Short mmCIF file of N, CA, C and O in Angstrom, two decimals:
data_model
loop_
_atom_site.label_atom_id
_atom_site.label_comp_id
_atom_site.label_asym_id
_atom_site.label_seq_id
_atom_site.Cartn_x
_atom_site.Cartn_y
_atom_site.Cartn_z
N MET A 286 0.85 -1.18 0.00
CA MET A 286 0.00 0.00 0.00
C MET A 286 0.89 1.23 0.00
O MET A 286 1.79 1.34 0.81
N THR A 287 0.64 2.15 -0.90
CA THR A 287 1.43 3.37 -0.95
C THR A 287 0.67 4.54 -0.34
O THR A 287 1.18 5.23 0.50
N ASP A 288 -0.56 4.78 -0.74
CA ASP A 288 -1.35 5.91 -0.25
C ASP A 288 -2.69 5.44 0.28
O ASP A 288 -3.24 4.44 -0.19
N LEU A 289 -3.23 6.18 1.23
CA LEU A 289 -4.60 6.01 1.71
C LEU A 289 -5.35 7.28 1.35
O LEU A 289 -4.83 8.38 1.55
N VAL A 290 -6.57 7.15 0.84
CA VAL A 290 -7.35 8.31 0.45
C VAL A 290 -8.75 8.21 1.05
O VAL A 290 -9.41 7.19 0.92
N LEU A 291 -9.19 9.27 1.72
CA LEU A 291 -10.54 9.40 2.23
C LEU A 291 -11.16 10.60 1.52
O LEU A 291 -10.59 11.68 1.53
N GLU A 292 -12.31 10.40 0.92
CA GLU A 292 -12.96 11.48 0.17
C GLU A 292 -14.41 11.59 0.60
O GLU A 292 -15.07 10.58 0.84
N TRP A 293 -14.91 12.82 0.72
CA TRP A 293 -16.29 13.04 1.14
C TRP A 293 -16.79 14.38 0.62
O TRP A 293 -16.02 15.23 0.21
N THR A 294 -18.12 14.52 0.64
CA THR A 294 -18.76 15.79 0.30
C THR A 294 -19.70 16.16 1.44
O THR A 294 -20.68 15.45 1.69
N PRO A 295 -19.39 17.22 2.17
CA PRO A 295 -20.27 17.63 3.27
C PRO A 295 -21.57 18.23 2.72
O PRO A 295 -21.60 18.73 1.59
N HIS A 296 -22.61 18.14 3.51
CA HIS A 296 -23.90 18.72 3.12
C HIS A 296 -23.72 20.22 2.92
O HIS A 296 -23.31 20.94 3.81
N GLY A 297 -23.99 20.68 1.71
CA GLY A 297 -23.89 22.10 1.41
C GLY A 297 -22.47 22.63 1.30
O GLY A 297 -22.25 23.84 1.35
N GLY A 298 -21.49 21.73 1.13
CA GLY A 298 -20.10 22.19 1.05
C GLY A 298 -19.35 21.60 -0.13
O GLY A 298 -19.90 20.83 -0.92
N ARG A 299 -18.10 21.97 -0.27
CA ARG A 299 -17.24 21.47 -1.34
C ARG A 299 -16.72 20.08 -1.00
O ARG A 299 -16.47 19.78 0.16
N SER A 300 -16.50 19.28 -2.02
CA SER A 300 -15.89 17.97 -1.82
C SER A 300 -14.49 18.15 -1.25
O SER A 300 -13.78 19.09 -1.59
N ARG A 301 -14.11 17.23 -0.37
CA ARG A 301 -12.79 17.27 0.27
C ARG A 301 -12.20 15.88 0.27
O ARG A 301 -12.91 14.89 0.14
N LYS A 302 -10.89 15.81 0.43
CA LYS A 302 -10.26 14.51 0.61
C LYS A 302 -8.98 14.67 1.42
O LYS A 302 -8.34 15.72 1.41
N LEU A 303 -8.65 13.60 2.15
CA LEU A 303 -7.39 13.49 2.86
C LEU A 303 -6.59 12.39 2.20
O LEU A 303 -7.11 11.31 1.92
N VAL A 304 -5.34 12.67 1.93
CA VAL A 304 -4.45 11.68 1.33
C VAL A 304 -3.28 11.49 2.29
O VAL A 304 -2.61 12.45 2.67
N PHE A 305 -3.06 10.23 2.70
CA PHE A 305 -1.93 9.87 3.53
C PHE A 305 -0.92 9.22 2.61
O PHE A 305 -1.15 8.13 2.09
N GLU A 306 0.19 9.91 2.36
CA GLU A 306 1.16 9.48 1.35
C GLU A 306 2.44 8.99 2.01
O GLU A 306 3.05 9.70 2.81
N HIS A 307 2.86 7.80 1.63
CA HIS A 307 4.15 7.31 2.08
C HIS A 307 5.23 8.02 1.28
O HIS A 307 5.11 8.19 0.07
N GLN A 308 6.27 8.46 1.97
CA GLN A 308 7.36 9.21 1.34
C GLN A 308 8.68 8.53 1.68
O GLN A 308 9.36 8.93 2.62
N PRO A 309 9.06 7.49 0.95
CA PRO A 309 10.23 6.69 1.32
C PRO A 309 11.55 7.44 1.30
O PRO A 309 12.47 7.07 2.02
N ASN A 310 11.67 8.50 0.54
CA ASN A 310 12.94 9.21 0.43
C ASN A 310 12.88 10.62 1.02
O ASN A 310 13.67 11.47 0.67
N ALA A 311 11.95 10.85 1.94
CA ALA A 311 11.78 12.18 2.52
C ALA A 311 12.17 12.16 4.00
O ALA A 311 12.37 11.10 4.59
N ASP A 312 12.25 13.34 4.60
CA ASP A 312 12.60 13.45 6.02
C ASP A 312 11.52 12.89 6.93
O ASP A 312 11.82 12.40 8.02
N CYS A 313 10.26 12.98 6.52
CA CYS A 313 9.20 12.39 7.34
C CYS A 313 8.62 11.19 6.58
O CYS A 313 8.49 11.22 5.35
N PRO A 314 8.29 10.10 7.29
CA PRO A 314 7.83 8.89 6.62
C PRO A 314 6.50 9.02 5.89
O PRO A 314 6.26 8.34 4.90
N TRP A 315 5.61 9.88 6.39
CA TRP A 315 4.29 10.05 5.79
C TRP A 315 3.94 11.53 5.71
O TRP A 315 4.38 12.32 6.53
N ALA A 316 3.11 11.88 4.73
CA ALA A 316 2.53 13.22 4.65
C ALA A 316 1.02 13.08 4.63
O ALA A 316 0.48 12.18 3.99
N ARG A 317 0.34 13.95 5.39
CA ARG A 317 -1.12 14.01 5.34
C ARG A 317 -1.44 15.28 4.59
O ARG A 317 -1.11 16.39 5.01
N VAL A 318 -2.07 15.13 3.43
CA VAL A 318 -2.39 16.28 2.58
C VAL A 318 -3.90 16.39 2.47
O VAL A 318 -4.58 15.41 2.15
N GLU A 319 -4.44 17.58 2.75
CA GLU A 319 -5.87 17.81 2.63
C GLU A 319 -6.13 18.61 1.36
O GLU A 319 -5.44 19.58 1.07
N TYR A 320 -7.12 18.14 0.60
CA TYR A 320 -7.50 18.79 -0.65
C TYR A 320 -8.96 19.23 -0.58
O TYR A 320 -9.78 18.62 0.11
N GLU A 321 -9.27 20.28 -1.33
CA GLU A 321 -10.64 20.75 -1.51
C GLU A 321 -10.88 20.92 -3.00
O GLU A 321 -9.99 21.39 -3.71
N ARG A 322 -12.05 20.50 -3.47
CA ARG A 322 -12.34 20.65 -4.89
C ARG A 322 -12.93 22.03 -5.16
O ARG A 322 -13.93 22.42 -4.57
N ARG A 323 -12.25 22.75 -6.05
CA ARG A 323 -12.69 24.10 -6.45
C ARG A 323 -12.60 24.20 -7.96
O ARG A 323 -11.56 23.91 -8.54
N ASP A 324 -13.67 24.61 -8.58
CA ASP A 324 -13.70 24.81 -10.02
C ASP A 324 -13.24 23.56 -10.78
O ASP A 324 -12.51 23.65 -11.76
N GLY A 325 -13.64 22.38 -10.29
CA GLY A 325 -13.32 21.14 -10.99
C GLY A 325 -11.91 20.63 -10.79
O GLY A 325 -11.49 19.69 -11.46
N THR A 326 -11.17 21.23 -9.86
CA THR A 326 -9.77 20.85 -9.64
C THR A 326 -9.55 20.60 -8.15
O THR A 326 -10.03 21.36 -7.32
N TRP A 327 -8.82 19.53 -7.82
CA TRP A 327 -8.41 19.30 -6.44
C TRP A 327 -7.24 20.23 -6.12
O TRP A 327 -6.24 20.23 -6.83
N ARG A 328 -7.36 21.01 -5.05
CA ARG A 328 -6.30 21.93 -4.65
C ARG A 328 -5.88 21.62 -3.21
O ARG A 328 -6.73 21.46 -2.34
N ALA A 329 -4.58 21.52 -2.98
CA ALA A 329 -4.08 21.27 -1.64
C ALA A 329 -4.37 22.48 -0.76
O ALA A 329 -4.12 23.61 -1.15
N VAL A 330 -4.95 22.23 0.42
CA VAL A 330 -5.27 23.31 1.36
C VAL A 330 -4.56 23.13 2.70
O VAL A 330 -4.66 23.99 3.57
N GLY A 331 -3.84 22.02 2.86
CA GLY A 331 -3.11 21.79 4.10
C GLY A 331 -2.24 20.56 4.00
O GLY A 331 -2.54 19.65 3.22
N CYS A 332 -1.15 20.53 4.78
CA CYS A 332 -0.23 19.40 4.74
C CYS A 332 0.47 19.31 6.09
O CYS A 332 0.75 20.33 6.71
N GLU A 333 0.74 18.08 6.54
CA GLU A 333 1.53 17.91 7.75
C GLU A 333 2.34 16.63 7.67
O GLU A 333 1.95 15.67 7.01
N CYS A 334 3.48 16.62 8.33
CA CYS A 334 4.40 15.49 8.37
C CYS A 334 3.95 14.53 9.47
O CYS A 334 3.63 14.97 10.57
N LEU A 335 3.92 13.22 9.17
CA LEU A 335 3.51 12.20 10.14
C LEU A 335 4.60 11.16 10.31
O LEU A 335 5.28 10.80 9.35
N GLU A 336 4.74 10.64 11.52
CA GLU A 336 5.69 9.56 11.78
C GLU A 336 5.12 8.20 11.38
O GLU A 336 5.85 7.33 10.94
N SER A 337 3.81 7.99 11.59
CA SER A 337 3.19 6.71 11.26
C SER A 337 1.71 6.91 11.00
O SER A 337 1.14 7.95 11.34
N VAL A 338 1.08 5.89 10.40
CA VAL A 338 -0.35 5.91 10.11
C VAL A 338 -0.92 4.57 10.57
O VAL A 338 -0.35 3.53 10.29
N THR A 339 -2.06 4.61 11.28
CA THR A 339 -2.73 3.41 11.75
C THR A 339 -4.21 3.50 11.40
O THR A 339 -4.82 4.54 11.63
N LEU A 340 -4.76 2.43 10.85
CA LEU A 340 -6.20 2.34 10.61
C LEU A 340 -6.83 1.71 11.83
O LEU A 340 -6.33 0.71 12.34
N SER A 341 -7.94 2.27 12.32
CA SER A 341 -8.63 1.73 13.48
C SER A 341 -10.09 1.50 13.15
O SER A 341 -10.71 2.31 12.46
N SER A 342 -10.65 0.43 13.69
CA SER A 342 -12.07 0.15 13.51
C SER A 342 -12.84 0.71 14.69
O SER A 342 -12.25 1.15 15.68
N ALA A 343 -14.16 0.70 14.60
CA ALA A 343 -15.00 1.25 15.66
C ALA A 343 -14.80 0.51 16.98
O ALA A 343 -15.00 1.08 18.05
N ASP A 344 -14.39 -0.75 16.95
CA ASP A 344 -14.18 -1.51 18.18
C ASP A 344 -12.78 -1.28 18.78
O ASP A 344 -12.41 -1.91 19.75
N GLY A 345 -12.01 -0.38 18.17
CA GLY A 345 -10.72 -0.03 18.72
C GLY A 345 -9.54 -0.83 18.22
O GLY A 345 -8.42 -0.60 18.61
N GLU A 346 -9.79 -1.81 17.35
CA GLU A 346 -8.70 -2.59 16.78
C GLU A 346 -7.88 -1.71 15.84
O GLU A 346 -8.43 -1.09 14.94
N GLY A 347 -6.58 -1.65 16.05
CA GLY A 347 -5.71 -0.83 15.22
C GLY A 347 -4.86 -1.69 14.31
O GLY A 347 -4.43 -2.78 14.68
N LEU A 348 -4.64 -1.22 13.10
CA LEU A 348 -3.81 -1.92 12.12
C LEU A 348 -2.82 -0.92 11.54
O LEU A 348 -3.21 0.01 10.84
N PRO A 349 -1.51 -1.08 11.85
CA PRO A 349 -0.53 -0.16 11.27
C PRO A 349 -0.53 -0.28 9.75
O PRO A 349 -0.70 -1.37 9.20
N VAL A 350 -0.35 0.82 9.08
CA VAL A 350 -0.28 0.83 7.62
C VAL A 350 1.17 0.61 7.23
O VAL A 350 2.06 1.34 7.65
N THR A 351 1.40 -0.44 6.44
CA THR A 351 2.76 -0.77 5.99
C THR A 351 2.85 -0.47 4.50
O THR A 351 2.17 -1.11 3.70
N PRO A 352 3.66 0.50 4.12
CA PRO A 352 3.77 0.85 2.70
C PRO A 352 4.56 -0.17 1.91
O PRO A 352 5.35 -0.95 2.46
N THR A 353 4.34 -0.17 0.62
CA THR A 353 5.13 -0.95 -0.32
C THR A 353 6.25 -0.04 -0.80
O THR A 353 6.01 0.88 -1.56
N ASP A 354 7.46 -0.27 -0.31
CA ASP A 354 8.56 0.64 -0.58
C ASP A 354 9.04 0.66 -2.02
O ASP A 354 9.74 1.56 -2.42
N ASN A 355 8.67 -0.33 -2.82
CA ASN A 355 9.15 -0.36 -4.20
C ASN A 355 8.30 0.50 -5.13
O ASN A 355 8.54 0.54 -6.31
N GLN A 356 7.29 1.18 -4.61
CA GLN A 356 6.46 2.06 -5.42
C GLN A 356 6.67 3.49 -4.96
O GLN A 356 6.35 3.83 -3.83
N PRO A 357 7.25 4.35 -5.80
CA PRO A 357 7.51 5.72 -5.38
C PRO A 357 6.23 6.49 -5.14
O PRO A 357 5.25 6.32 -5.85
N ALA A 358 6.22 7.31 -4.11
CA ALA A 358 5.07 8.16 -3.83
C ALA A 358 5.15 9.40 -4.71
O ALA A 358 6.23 9.88 -5.02
N SER A 359 4.00 9.89 -5.11
CA SER A 359 3.97 11.13 -5.88
C SER A 359 2.73 11.89 -5.50
O SER A 359 1.71 11.31 -5.16
N ARG A 360 2.82 13.21 -5.53
CA ARG A 360 1.69 14.03 -5.16
C ARG A 360 1.53 15.15 -6.17
O ARG A 360 2.31 16.09 -6.18
N PRO A 361 0.53 15.06 -7.05
CA PRO A 361 0.30 16.18 -7.95
C PRO A 361 -0.26 17.36 -7.17
O PRO A 361 -1.03 17.18 -6.24
N ALA A 362 0.16 18.56 -7.53
CA ALA A 362 -0.34 19.75 -6.86
C ALA A 362 -1.83 19.90 -7.08
O ALA A 362 -2.57 20.26 -6.18
N THR A 363 -2.31 19.60 -8.27
CA THR A 363 -3.74 19.61 -8.56
C THR A 363 -4.05 18.44 -9.47
O THR A 363 -3.20 17.98 -10.22
N THR A 364 -5.27 17.97 -9.39
CA THR A 364 -5.72 16.86 -10.22
C THR A 364 -7.03 17.26 -10.85
O THR A 364 -7.95 17.69 -10.16
N GLU A 365 -7.13 17.15 -12.17
CA GLU A 365 -8.35 17.51 -12.85
C GLU A 365 -9.43 16.45 -12.58
O GLU A 365 -9.16 15.26 -12.63
N VAL A 366 -10.63 16.92 -12.29
CA VAL A 366 -11.79 16.04 -12.10
C VAL A 366 -12.98 16.68 -12.77
O VAL A 366 -12.98 17.88 -13.05
N GLU A 367 -14.01 15.88 -13.01
CA GLU A 367 -15.22 16.46 -13.58
C GLU A 367 -15.86 17.37 -12.57
O GLU A 367 -15.93 17.05 -11.39
N ASP A 368 -16.35 18.50 -12.98
CA ASP A 368 -16.97 19.45 -12.08
C ASP A 368 -18.47 19.20 -12.04
O ASP A 368 -19.19 19.47 -12.99
N ASP A 369 -18.95 18.66 -10.90
CA ASP A 369 -20.38 18.46 -10.75
C ASP A 369 -20.94 19.31 -9.62
O ASP A 369 -21.95 19.02 -9.04
N ASP A 370 -20.18 20.38 -9.29
CA ASP A 370 -20.65 21.32 -8.24
C ASP A 370 -21.80 22.15 -8.73
O ASP A 370 -21.93 22.50 -9.84
#
């Protein structure tokens, strides 16, 4: 697994997504990047460096995310999408 992506559209708001990106050759192991869709384009609106990422279920079971190191991480500044706003 290289990246985790959570995407949602709030009631009455712009679509958003969080991307947890493994960065094998960077100073921090993971980056959490938040995007907002504006004018049909995903635009980064926030970023932070993370030491680790864990997926947890509602019952509290945690599963560490283990990246596949042979796949380079990449983060486009913007990504074109269909505009259905």
